[in-house]
Amino acid sequence: GWTWPPQTCPYYRTNYKGFAKQFTNSSHGRMYRPLYEHLCLKLGLNRHQDTGEATTLEGEERDVFKNFLPAFFNALQYYFPSSISSSSDYSSNNNENSNHPITSIKKNNLPPPSKVTLVLRTFGKELPRVAKCISEFAKGNHPSYPHYYNADLILEDSDLFCGHWSHGDKKGNSGKMNLIYDYEIHPANDNNKNTFSNDDQVLTYLQSKSIVGIQDCYPFWRDQNHAPWAGKPVWARTTTADAACSRSQHNHHHILLHNNIHNDPNDAAGSSVRIPITDLGDDNNRTTYTKTTTTTKVKNPLYDSLHGNEALDMHGKHLIRVPTIRPLLEEDWFVRQIEEARWRLFVEEDERNQKSLNTSSGTLVLSNRNLSEDDFHQDTKLPLNLHSLDLSRNRLKCIPGQLFSFSGLTFLDVSRNSLKGFPPEISQLTQLVQLIALSNHFRLRQLPLEALASLKHLRMLDLRYNSKLKQSALTTLKDALQPNNPHLEIRCTVPLPTTLQHQDSNTKLSACDRDATLLQSQLEPLSTPQLCKRLERSFGVFLNKETEEAYDRELVMKTLLQCYAEHGPRQVRYEKGIPVTHDRLSALQLELEAIPWPTTTRERPKIQAEYYMILQKPGSGTPDSARTRKETAKLMKFKRLFDLAVETMGEVDSAFADCFTALAVTKNFGKSHIMV
């Protein structure tokens, strides 16, 4: 981060804010008037008008470069070298500038980046003007760079996008919905047909381009009270630079340069630092979301925004505040800041890697490294005295066989991976004391009971949040393992019996049985991670994610309810709905009454209704899958009802009618109605 000098503050935060635009004409700032005039001269390019350099732009067309910082063009020609200029042209064009970045920048022994992407971000409408300026510069029309040319920086209409945030409900195996914000970009004009609908697609596209322009959604940021997470996204790199531990295809170092970045955890001036998250689900079933293609199942990464001090920690690495005067006076300023940010991240990743590979203590932490079993082979160097290994939050589908040679291993954490069981070779880890494997996809039949029973020193087997391991699995594990090892503690997530759920509290009731007027009932549909986010964003309460504190739903809910109670009564808001025409309602009623309800087991049997049916919107499922074909056949059977419902939604909310994905039709769920 950074701080203001002692006993100073921004002029805009004083009682003289109204005079800020006339600062150098007032008694407060008159001494700075010569500097102000000098800066205006540099922005107006007047110092280049008599150089005699030829340019294809004349008259008002030269104003395309007016008010652009000279240091910006210096950075462009540094990271995007000219494709036609000779070395003599290059040097002679810049001999007059002793501060040129090529001669003055300290490289800190870092090689130049192999690939650079320039992303233009704005909340305003000046993107076409900026695009034209850079394109003219790339064509060699800037009076200070007449010999420069680089076709990669010439923007086309297809390079301009509008960015916005959207939330999608991601459903886990338990059926609960998790509200996740995705960042999307869509074409700014009709000449561009490309739309990228989540962080993963946006990152892949940005890394493939040399230059992209994005106009972000100011109304959304404003409607979120200018919260940092709702601003312009910049993606932080969270894994090490070591090739063995960083296999993600998104390996760019993103740096946002902005003149309005604040050293304030609640005000990042519209910048949202995004990081990948490896798991997100409710407390009973932590789910790694996947998307299915026609040939394979591929991990669909999720991203979340940093908050508070976590975002402040990105200053100098991913966020750089631009004091406008500095790049006006120092034409190598941008390059120096970018190179310093690259160096800071390199040093941090190197220190993190060295810390995790602590050979003296025999402890190895490889958590959250995007590792798969393919990353472990005979040449992989691991500490010879390894006794504690953390492989949590990776992409493991099986435990690497190399690890079973470390018979002195006492602690192994493979939580939050994609494991389905342990191999029989687990018995070779004879000194194992703690085996942590929560939030995987374990099945009882893939647990080698004899091999686990042979681990005489095992004191903790943690299998919580594996949705297939319930009460019967826990009983079987205890019967097989504890007779020979009575001190062994086995943990599984076991739901309470239904009768007990209804007696204990409103928390365990089904949605239709809860008292909707109670705050807890309104919070229950949210997943545990969502409840934690509300604690952080609304009350500034951060639970310890290194322990199980943030995953204990009962504790999270209790803490959140206490915060609401201490905050005082909530505001009651009444919203007046939009009426639907009588003819439309009559047509819907007739279709609902004419439904030939199926005689087989209805959908969503836990919902208290006589009948319940879900109609999927065309195009919402995986193309050509058996499930999609089945849903399409059902939709055609009730197409008249579906079309009427969509037309009705279009009358009151056309935007929602375009984006919804499924329609629920019920009978005797209160009244006959359609619920979306």
C-alpha atoms as one frame of an Amber mdcrd trajectory, in Angstrom:
protein
   0.000   0.000   0.000   0.942   3.649   0.251   0.127   6.569   2.561  -0.275
  10.315   2.295   2.598  12.427   3.649   2.256  13.411   7.343  -0.307  16.128
   8.099  -1.685  16.104   4.550  -4.863  14.892   2.878  -6.425  15.120  -0.592
  -7.637  18.611  -1.460 -10.981  17.074  -2.419 -11.514  16.048   1.220 -11.239
  19.581   2.586 -13.799  22.375   2.787 -12.163  23.902  -0.291 -13.286  21.068
  -2.559 -15.356  23.463  -4.657 -12.211  25.384  -5.630 -10.192  22.331  -6.674
 -10.474  23.045 -10.408  -9.134  26.580  -9.855  -6.456  25.460  -7.383  -3.490
  27.161  -9.101  -5.449  30.418  -9.404  -6.096  30.572  -5.650  -3.819  31.642
  -2.858  -3.431  27.967  -1.868  -1.915  26.827  -5.141  -0.611  29.913  -6.951
   2.979  28.786  -6.398   2.236  25.695  -8.521   0.988  27.698 -11.519   4.263
  27.406 -13.511   4.252  23.633 -13.008   0.607  23.478 -14.103   1.364  25.375
 -17.313   4.331  23.110 -18.004   2.144  20.028 -17.606  -0.515  21.472 -19.923
   2.177  22.079 -22.501   3.288  18.437 -22.361  -0.280  17.190 -22.712  -0.840
  19.464 -25.708   2.230  18.074 -27.542   3.419  21.657 -28.203   7.037  20.740
 -27.573   6.984  18.482 -30.659   5.366  20.888 -33.110   8.681  22.310 -34.327
  10.700  19.098 -34.549  10.263  18.916 -38.299   9.206  15.270 -38.165   6.881
  14.224 -40.968   3.426  12.973 -40.037   0.366  11.954 -42.030  -1.971  13.749
 -39.604  -2.724  17.408 -40.164  -4.747  20.112 -38.444  -7.351  18.912 -36.004
  -6.405  15.281 -36.640  -3.271  15.834 -34.582  -5.560  16.434 -31.589  -6.161
  12.671 -31.476  -3.057  12.495 -29.225  -3.956  15.516 -27.114  -4.291  14.920
 -23.345  -2.625  11.488 -23.509   0.338  10.999 -21.186   3.660  10.786 -23.052
   4.783   8.035 -20.675   1.913   5.906 -21.981   3.331   5.844 -25.515   6.787
   5.168 -24.116   5.371   2.099 -22.362   3.642   0.959 -25.554   6.807   1.059
 -27.645   8.713  -0.672 -24.832   6.366  -3.660 -24.442   5.219  -3.725 -28.092
   8.407  -3.045 -30.118   8.073  -1.608 -33.598   7.928  -4.266 -36.302   9.649
  -2.192 -39.024  11.976   0.327 -37.364  15.693  -0.376 -37.522  17.814  -0.119
 -34.412  19.346   3.133 -35.679  15.926   4.675 -36.264  14.839   3.502 -32.851
  17.765   4.980 -30.979  17.980   8.217 -32.940  14.332   8.875 -32.345  14.867
   8.718 -28.607  18.343  10.157 -28.041  16.817  13.408 -26.858  15.149  11.599
 -23.969  17.665  10.562 -21.324  14.894   9.009 -19.251  13.888   6.590 -21.965
  12.890   3.286 -20.358  15.187   1.135 -22.457  18.244   2.845 -20.988  17.047
   3.727 -17.489  14.889   0.825 -16.310  16.372  -1.557 -13.753  15.451  -5.024
 -14.973  16.173  -6.865 -11.696  17.454  -9.815 -13.757  13.898 -10.638 -14.922
  13.522 -11.637 -18.564  11.080  -9.555 -20.620   7.528 -10.938 -20.701   7.009
 -13.331 -23.581   3.435 -12.150 -24.154   1.805  -8.820 -23.272  -1.846  -7.819
 -23.543  -3.011  -4.206 -23.251  -6.556  -4.001 -21.861  -8.196  -0.571 -21.963
 -10.706  -0.213 -19.081 -13.186   2.608 -18.558 -16.535   3.343 -16.940 -17.024
   6.200 -19.396 -17.747   6.517 -23.105 -14.299   7.604 -24.301 -13.234   4.121
 -25.419 -13.601   4.818 -29.208 -11.403   7.923 -28.886  -8.724   6.018 -26.959
  -8.881   3.199 -29.506  -8.380   5.652 -32.357  -5.433   7.277 -30.576  -3.616
   3.965 -30.058  -4.364   2.813 -33.605  -2.895   6.028 -35.046   0.151   5.611
 -32.815   0.541   2.019 -34.035   0.465   3.245 -37.655   3.357   5.656 -37.032
   1.279   8.827 -36.957   2.393  10.068 -33.536   4.738  13.056 -34.066   7.179
  11.762 -31.421   7.287   8.224 -32.875   7.142   8.638 -36.678   9.173   5.453
 -37.295   7.031   3.245 -35.100   4.681   0.638 -36.559   3.019  -2.385 -34.954
  -0.074  -3.900 -36.534  -0.895  -5.781 -33.324  -1.945  -2.497 -31.664  -4.358
  -1.409 -34.389  -7.800  -1.889 -32.856 -10.714  -3.158 -34.892 -14.391  -2.860
 -33.973 -14.265  -6.524 -32.953 -11.729  -5.649 -30.225 -14.192  -3.438 -28.315
 -16.458  -4.931 -25.632 -18.841  -4.007 -22.841 -18.176  -5.678 -19.500 -20.685
  -6.432 -16.773 -21.274  -8.667 -13.767 -23.871 -11.407 -13.742 -24.779 -13.914
 -11.099 -25.486 -17.502 -11.937 -26.989 -20.058  -9.569 -24.609 -23.008  -9.504
 -26.319 -26.135  -8.218 -24.375 -28.662  -6.169 -25.198 -32.345  -5.740 -27.300
 -31.531  -2.709 -29.645 -29.411  -4.807 -28.803 -26.162  -3.007 -28.043 -23.086
  -5.065 -24.855 -21.065  -4.701 -24.939 -17.437  -5.871 -21.719 -16.756  -7.748
 -20.853 -13.558  -9.597 -19.221 -14.046 -12.978 -17.609 -11.361 -15.096 -18.753
 -11.255 -18.720 -17.893  -9.256 -21.815 -20.131  -8.883 -24.833 -19.736  -7.033
 -28.152 -19.803  -3.241 -28.112 -21.129  -3.206 -31.692 -22.740  -5.433 -34.285
 -19.427  -6.164 -36.019 -18.393  -8.402 -33.136 -20.295 -11.620 -32.473 -18.063
 -12.938 -29.667 -19.450 -13.125 -26.141 -17.441 -14.502 -23.205 -19.714 -15.466
 -20.354 -17.462 -16.111 -17.329 -14.064 -15.289 -15.858 -12.456 -18.358 -17.395
 -13.551 -17.498 -20.926 -12.648 -13.829 -20.499  -9.151 -14.692 -19.248  -8.556
 -17.134 -22.101  -9.610 -14.506 -24.639  -7.526 -11.706 -23.092  -4.403 -13.871
 -23.061  -4.859 -14.609 -26.762  -4.949 -10.936 -27.812  -2.486  -8.051 -27.926
  -5.021  -5.321 -27.234  -8.664  -5.256 -26.102 -10.947  -2.379 -25.083 -13.641
  -2.865 -22.420 -16.266  -0.385 -21.216 -17.333  -1.583 -17.767 -20.773  -1.162
 -16.227 -20.820   1.931 -14.018 -24.530   1.600 -12.989 -23.862  -1.824 -11.441
 -20.896  -0.476  -9.454 -22.978   2.502  -8.365 -25.928   0.308  -7.347 -23.572
  -1.754  -5.138 -22.615   1.450  -3.260 -19.302   1.550  -5.152 -18.141  -1.635
  -3.423 -14.660  -2.671  -4.619 -15.786  -6.182  -5.597 -18.278  -4.756  -8.130
 -15.755  -2.661 -10.087 -13.320  -3.332 -12.905 -11.854  -6.808 -12.392  -8.144
  -7.545 -12.284  -7.151 -11.185 -11.817  -4.489 -11.964  -9.227  -2.056 -14.830
  -9.675  -2.220 -16.991  -6.560   0.134 -19.863  -7.371   3.905 -19.903  -7.527
   5.909 -19.267 -10.633   7.467 -22.726 -10.393   6.519 -24.682 -13.500   5.935
 -27.822 -11.443   3.356 -26.074  -9.315   1.765 -23.642 -11.763   0.037 -25.505
 -14.563  -2.872 -23.108 -15.012  -3.271 -21.807 -18.540  -4.032 -18.363 -17.079
  -0.519 -17.371 -16.076  -0.491 -13.697 -17.037   0.468 -11.163 -14.384  -2.445
  -8.701 -14.433  -1.651  -5.102 -13.455  -4.278  -2.361 -13.223  -2.915   1.197
 -13.438  -5.490   3.738 -12.249  -5.267   7.326 -11.030  -7.992   6.879  -8.423
  -6.853   3.849  -6.424  -7.165   4.495  -2.683  -5.384   3.021   0.289  -8.750
   2.157   1.798 -10.148  -1.379   2.309 -13.658  -0.106   1.537 -12.798   1.989
  -1.507 -10.701   0.581  -4.320 -11.993   3.165  -6.819 -13.751   0.601  -8.962
 -11.121  -2.153  -9.018 -12.105  -5.735  -8.164  -9.260  -8.177  -7.471 -10.387
 -11.649  -8.557  -8.818 -14.926  -7.431  -9.643 -18.534  -8.385 -11.401 -20.656
  -5.786 -11.210 -24.430  -5.863 -14.378 -25.290  -3.974 -17.699 -23.749  -3.172
 -20.652 -25.600  -1.720 -22.800 -26.067   1.326 -21.471 -27.564   4.530 -22.878
 -31.032   3.877 -21.597 -31.352   0.346 -18.677 -29.290  -0.865 -18.801 -29.524
  -4.615 -16.220 -28.968  -7.348 -18.308 -27.795 -10.279 -17.704 -29.330 -13.683
 -18.934 -28.703 -17.172 -19.485 -31.560 -19.587 -18.315 -31.558 -23.181 -19.001
 -34.197 -25.807 -15.789 -36.070 -25.008 -14.606 -35.344 -21.471 -15.421 -33.699
 -18.179 -13.429 -30.499 -17.622 -13.060 -28.460 -14.472 -14.946 -25.164 -14.608
 -12.955 -22.763 -12.414 -14.797 -20.345 -10.185 -13.553 -16.934  -9.148 -14.273
 -14.667  -6.241 -13.346 -11.079  -5.347 -11.041 -10.114  -2.507 -12.326  -7.791
   0.197 -10.883  -5.383   2.708  -7.227  -5.738   3.620  -6.810  -8.730   1.316
  -7.397  -6.383  -1.630  -5.015  -3.797  -0.151  -2.269  -6.433  -0.167  -2.449
  -6.375  -3.977  -1.145  -2.772  -4.128   2.188  -2.596  -5.895   1.701  -6.059
  -7.423  -1.653  -6.028  -9.206  -2.904  -2.517  -8.395  -0.797   0.581  -9.116
  -1.990   4.074  -8.241  -1.072   6.612 -10.932  -0.376  10.135  -9.603  -0.953
  11.950 -12.897   1.908  14.426 -12.436   4.573  11.708 -12.179   4.100  10.107
 -15.636   3.861  13.607 -17.126   7.259  14.536 -15.720   8.919  11.114 -16.052
   8.352   9.412 -19.382   9.680   6.072 -18.135   7.357   6.079 -15.102   4.877
   3.440 -16.336   7.611   1.021 -17.370   9.417   1.384 -14.037   6.205   0.733
 -12.086   5.295  -2.314 -14.165   8.787  -3.794 -13.853   8.810  -3.162 -10.103
   5.429  -4.924  -9.805   6.790  -7.870 -11.785   9.781  -8.041  -9.460   7.644
  -7.867  -6.303   5.470 -10.741  -7.474   8.499 -12.770  -8.518  10.112 -12.318
  -5.090   6.855 -13.141  -3.274   6.271 -16.306  -5.292   9.880 -17.374  -4.854
   9.699 -16.855  -1.074   6.395 -18.729  -0.910   7.863 -21.619  -2.843  10.940
 -21.770  -0.617   8.776 -21.588   2.494   6.517 -24.403   1.361   9.500 -26.597
   0.487  10.848 -26.616   4.025  13.233 -29.561   3.896  14.721 -28.939   7.340
  11.412 -29.503   9.126  10.154 -32.243   6.816   6.989 -30.260   6.110   5.771
 -29.714   2.550   2.776 -27.469   1.771   1.484 -27.814  -1.793  -2.038 -26.566
  -1.143  -3.968 -24.684  -3.840  -1.352 -25.229  -6.569  -3.645 -26.564  -9.308
  -1.747 -29.870  -9.138  -2.823 -33.173 -10.650  -1.298 -36.622 -10.207   0.582
 -36.055 -13.487   2.755 -33.462 -11.732   4.354 -36.194  -9.612   6.880 -38.465
 -11.279  10.249 -40.089 -10.544  12.167 -36.848 -11.114  10.002 -34.840  -8.702
  12.188 -33.842  -5.760  10.576 -34.172  -2.331  12.243 -33.849   1.099  13.817
 -37.140   2.150  12.685 -36.589   5.753   9.104 -35.756   4.729   6.660 -36.353
   7.570   3.905 -33.768   6.901   2.343 -33.215   3.476  -0.537 -30.864   2.549
  -2.027 -31.525  -0.915  -5.407 -29.909  -0.273  -7.291 -27.778  -2.818  -5.780
 -29.301  -5.960  -6.988 -31.429  -8.897  -5.937 -34.877  -7.699  -8.040 -37.801
  -8.904  -5.781 -40.314  -7.196  -2.969 -40.169  -4.652   0.410 -40.122  -6.455
   2.117 -43.484  -6.056   5.455 -41.843  -5.315   4.156 -40.733  -1.899   3.775
 -44.272  -0.568   7.552 -44.643  -0.385   7.639 -42.101   2.478   6.895 -44.548
   5.279   7.730 -41.877   7.893   4.784 -39.677   6.842   2.657 -38.841   9.898
   0.285 -36.233   8.427  -1.431 -36.269   5.026  -4.091 -33.770   3.910  -5.777
 -34.458   0.561  -8.935 -32.416   1.227 -10.901 -30.669  -1.507  -9.648 -32.699
  -4.436 -11.492 -35.134  -6.731 -10.554 -38.385  -5.023 -12.980 -41.317  -4.973
 -11.028 -43.519  -2.575  -7.676 -44.672  -1.222  -5.520 -47.303  -2.944  -4.426
 -50.422  -0.982  -0.889 -48.963  -0.950  -2.067 -46.606   1.809  -1.011 -49.386
   4.176   2.644 -48.568   3.390   2.323 -45.297   5.359   2.800 -47.183   8.611
   3.499 -44.102  10.764   0.445 -42.124   9.626  -1.332 -40.385  12.512  -3.730
 -38.007  10.733  -5.394 -38.638   7.371  -7.560 -35.671   6.283  -9.705 -36.218
   3.188 -12.784 -34.040   3.561 -14.705 -32.614   0.574 -13.880 -35.262  -2.015
 -16.033 -37.832  -3.833 -15.317 -40.882  -1.650 -17.429 -44.020  -1.840 -17.370
 -46.776   0.757 -16.583 -49.517  -1.759 -13.386 -47.678  -2.757 -12.030 -47.501
   0.784  -9.598 -50.422   1.434 -10.761 -51.351   4.932  -8.023 -53.935   5.548
  -5.305 -51.485   4.508  -6.736 -48.744   6.739  -7.089 -51.175   9.635  -3.372
 -51.957   9.401  -2.442 -48.342  10.240  -1.917 -48.866  13.980  -0.812 -45.282
  14.681  -3.769 -43.635  12.904  -5.697 -41.394  15.303  -7.784 -39.236  12.930
  -9.600 -40.232   9.733 -11.556 -37.164   8.545 -14.010 -37.971   5.737 -16.518
 -35.182   6.270 -18.385 -33.507   3.410 -18.170 -36.577   1.159 -21.773 -36.797
   0.047 -21.753 -40.600  -0.512 -20.527 -41.407   3.000 -23.523 -41.310   5.335
 -24.556 -43.111   8.535 -24.221 -46.616   7.095 -20.690 -45.857   5.870 -19.699
 -44.460   9.262 -21.016 -47.579  10.979 -19.130 -49.853   8.587 -15.892 -47.897
   9.051 -16.151 -48.034  12.838 -16.879 -51.750  12.817 -13.898 -52.444  10.539
 -11.261 -50.113  11.985 -11.914 -49.395  15.646 -11.703 -52.966  17.090  -7.941
 -53.001  16.395  -7.531 -49.262  16.935  -9.891 -48.052  19.703  -8.270 -44.597
  19.843  -9.085 -43.852  16.187 -11.574 -40.990  15.612 -13.575 -41.292  12.396
 -15.474 -38.293  11.099 -18.271 -38.337   8.529 -21.042 -35.847   7.839 -24.208
 -37.538   9.034 -27.549 -35.690   8.656 -29.979 -35.707  11.560 -33.027 -37.983
  11.330 -36.038 -36.298   9.762 -38.088 -36.426  12.954 -35.320 -34.763  14.913
 -34.941 -32.078  12.269 -38.528 -30.945  12.768 -38.234 -30.943  16.535 -34.917
 -29.130  16.978 -35.279 -25.859  15.136 -36.643 -24.052  12.165 -33.192 -24.462
  10.565 -33.813 -28.101   9.604 -37.265 -27.624   8.100 -38.017 -27.774   4.393
 -38.529 -24.475   2.608 -42.315 -24.844   2.556 -42.427 -25.546   6.317 -40.336
 -22.612   7.510 -41.823 -19.409   8.895 -40.974 -17.010   6.059 -41.264 -13.989
   8.362 -38.196 -15.092  10.351 -34.769 -13.823   9.301 -33.183 -17.262   9.708
 -35.736 -18.784   7.342 -34.816 -16.186   4.743 -31.112 -16.954   5.173 -31.399
 -20.754   5.050 -31.453 -21.033   1.215 -27.972 -19.460   1.131 -24.983 -21.787
   1.180 -22.440 -21.593   3.985 -19.854 -19.730   1.822 -22.551 -17.199   0.895
 -23.356 -16.651   4.573 -19.638 -16.046   5.205 -19.564 -13.504   2.388 -22.517
 -11.656   3.897 -20.699 -11.550   7.232 -17.655 -10.072   5.500 -19.398  -7.578
   3.227 -22.179  -6.374   5.520 -20.526  -6.521   8.945 -16.769  -6.808   8.329
 -16.588 -10.115  10.239 -14.028 -12.580   8.841 -14.072 -16.177  10.060 -10.881
 -18.209  10.149 -10.756 -20.263   6.944  -7.599 -22.056   8.023  -9.673 -23.953
  10.593 -13.162 -25.410  10.310 -14.702 -22.226  11.754 -15.815 -20.912   8.368
 -17.298 -24.313   7.401 -19.391 -24.877  10.537 -22.803 -23.814   9.262 -24.384
 -23.661  12.694 -21.636 -21.326  13.940 -21.736 -19.180  10.791 -25.519 -18.804
  10.993 -25.414 -17.998  14.707 -22.724 -15.346  14.163 -24.643 -13.752  11.304
 -27.902 -13.613  13.281 -26.043 -12.001  16.194 -24.631  -9.355  13.849 -28.104
  -8.564  12.528 -29.443  -8.359  16.095 -26.676  -5.963  17.165 -27.160  -3.865
  14.043 -30.799  -3.226  14.888 -34.093  -3.887  13.099 -33.972  -4.199   9.343
 -35.802  -1.851   7.038 -39.168  -3.090   5.785 -39.617  -2.472   2.096 -42.825
  -2.920   0.122 -42.617  -3.540  -3.607 -45.629  -3.124  -5.847 -45.752  -5.743
  -8.551 -46.652  -5.207 -12.191 -50.149  -6.502 -12.997 -50.695  -9.004 -15.790
 -53.589  -8.539 -18.191 -56.795 -10.475 -17.469 -56.748 -12.204 -20.873 -53.243
 -13.478 -20.261 -54.140 -14.795 -16.808 -57.232 -16.530 -18.164 -55.235 -18.255
 -20.891 -52.651 -19.420 -18.352 -55.348 -20.714 -16.017 -56.906 -22.783 -18.786
 -53.560 -24.315 -19.710 -52.751 -25.120 -16.081 -56.095 -26.830 -15.519 -55.665
 -28.878 -18.711 -52.251 -30.304 -17.767 -52.178 -34.132 -18.006 -50.114 -34.619
 -14.856 -47.904 -37.724 -15.015 -48.894 -40.696 -12.879 -45.284 -41.665 -12.136
 -43.245 -40.289  -9.231 -43.273 -36.528  -9.515 -40.199 -34.291  -9.559 -38.899
 -32.738  -6.332 -40.774 -35.167  -4.027 -39.707 -33.288  -0.872 -41.688 -30.228
  -1.962 -45.143 -30.261  -0.382 -47.296 -30.061  -3.468 -49.651 -32.437  -5.205
 -47.658 -32.182  -8.438 -44.379 -30.523  -9.360 -42.804 -30.313 -12.823 -39.756
 -28.457 -14.217 -39.574 -27.327 -17.844 -36.072 -26.476 -19.079 -35.631 -23.554
 -21.456 -34.271 -24.606 -24.891 -30.502 -24.191 -25.067 -29.942 -24.294 -21.286
 -28.637 -27.875 -21.178 -25.664 -29.726 -22.650 -26.212 -30.168 -26.406 -27.015
 -33.685 -27.643 -26.960 -35.242 -24.184 -29.547 -37.846 -23.209 -30.895 -35.584
 -20.470 -31.312 -32.669 -22.888 -33.200 -34.849 -25.357 -35.496 -36.018 -22.559
 -36.116 -32.452 -21.363 -36.787 -31.307 -24.941 -39.408 -34.020 -25.422 -41.135
 -32.986 -22.187 -41.048 -29.328 -23.204 -42.715 -30.062 -26.559 -45.539 -31.790
 -24.692 -46.248 -28.601 -22.699 -45.046 -26.068 -25.277 -48.266 -24.006 -25.265
 -48.055 -23.530 -21.497 -44.330 -22.687 -21.670 -44.838 -20.096 -24.435 -47.668
 -18.421 -22.530 -45.516 -18.214 -19.420 -42.606 -16.658 -21.334 -44.917 -14.121
 -22.982 -46.329 -13.236 -19.563 -42.865 -12.714 -18.125 -41.976 -10.594 -21.134
 -44.820  -8.202 -20.311 -43.501  -7.431 -16.831 -39.736  -8.064 -17.114 -38.383
  -8.621 -20.623 -34.767  -8.891 -19.432 -35.613 -11.755 -17.085 -37.700 -13.454
 -19.775 -34.559 -13.549 -21.941 -32.182 -14.945 -19.325 -34.181 -17.436 -17.197
 -33.266 -21.109 -17.629 -36.116 -23.186 -16.203 -39.806 -23.018 -15.300 -41.413
 -24.832 -12.358 -45.107 -25.734 -12.699 -46.958 -26.935  -9.589 -50.401 -27.997
  -8.440 -51.745 -27.344  -4.945 -48.604 -25.537  -3.908 -50.772 -22.861  -2.366
 -52.687 -22.088  -5.553 -52.158 -23.352  -9.074 -49.392 -21.150 -10.355 -46.135
 -21.034 -12.238 -42.946 -20.467 -10.234 -39.670 -19.512 -11.947
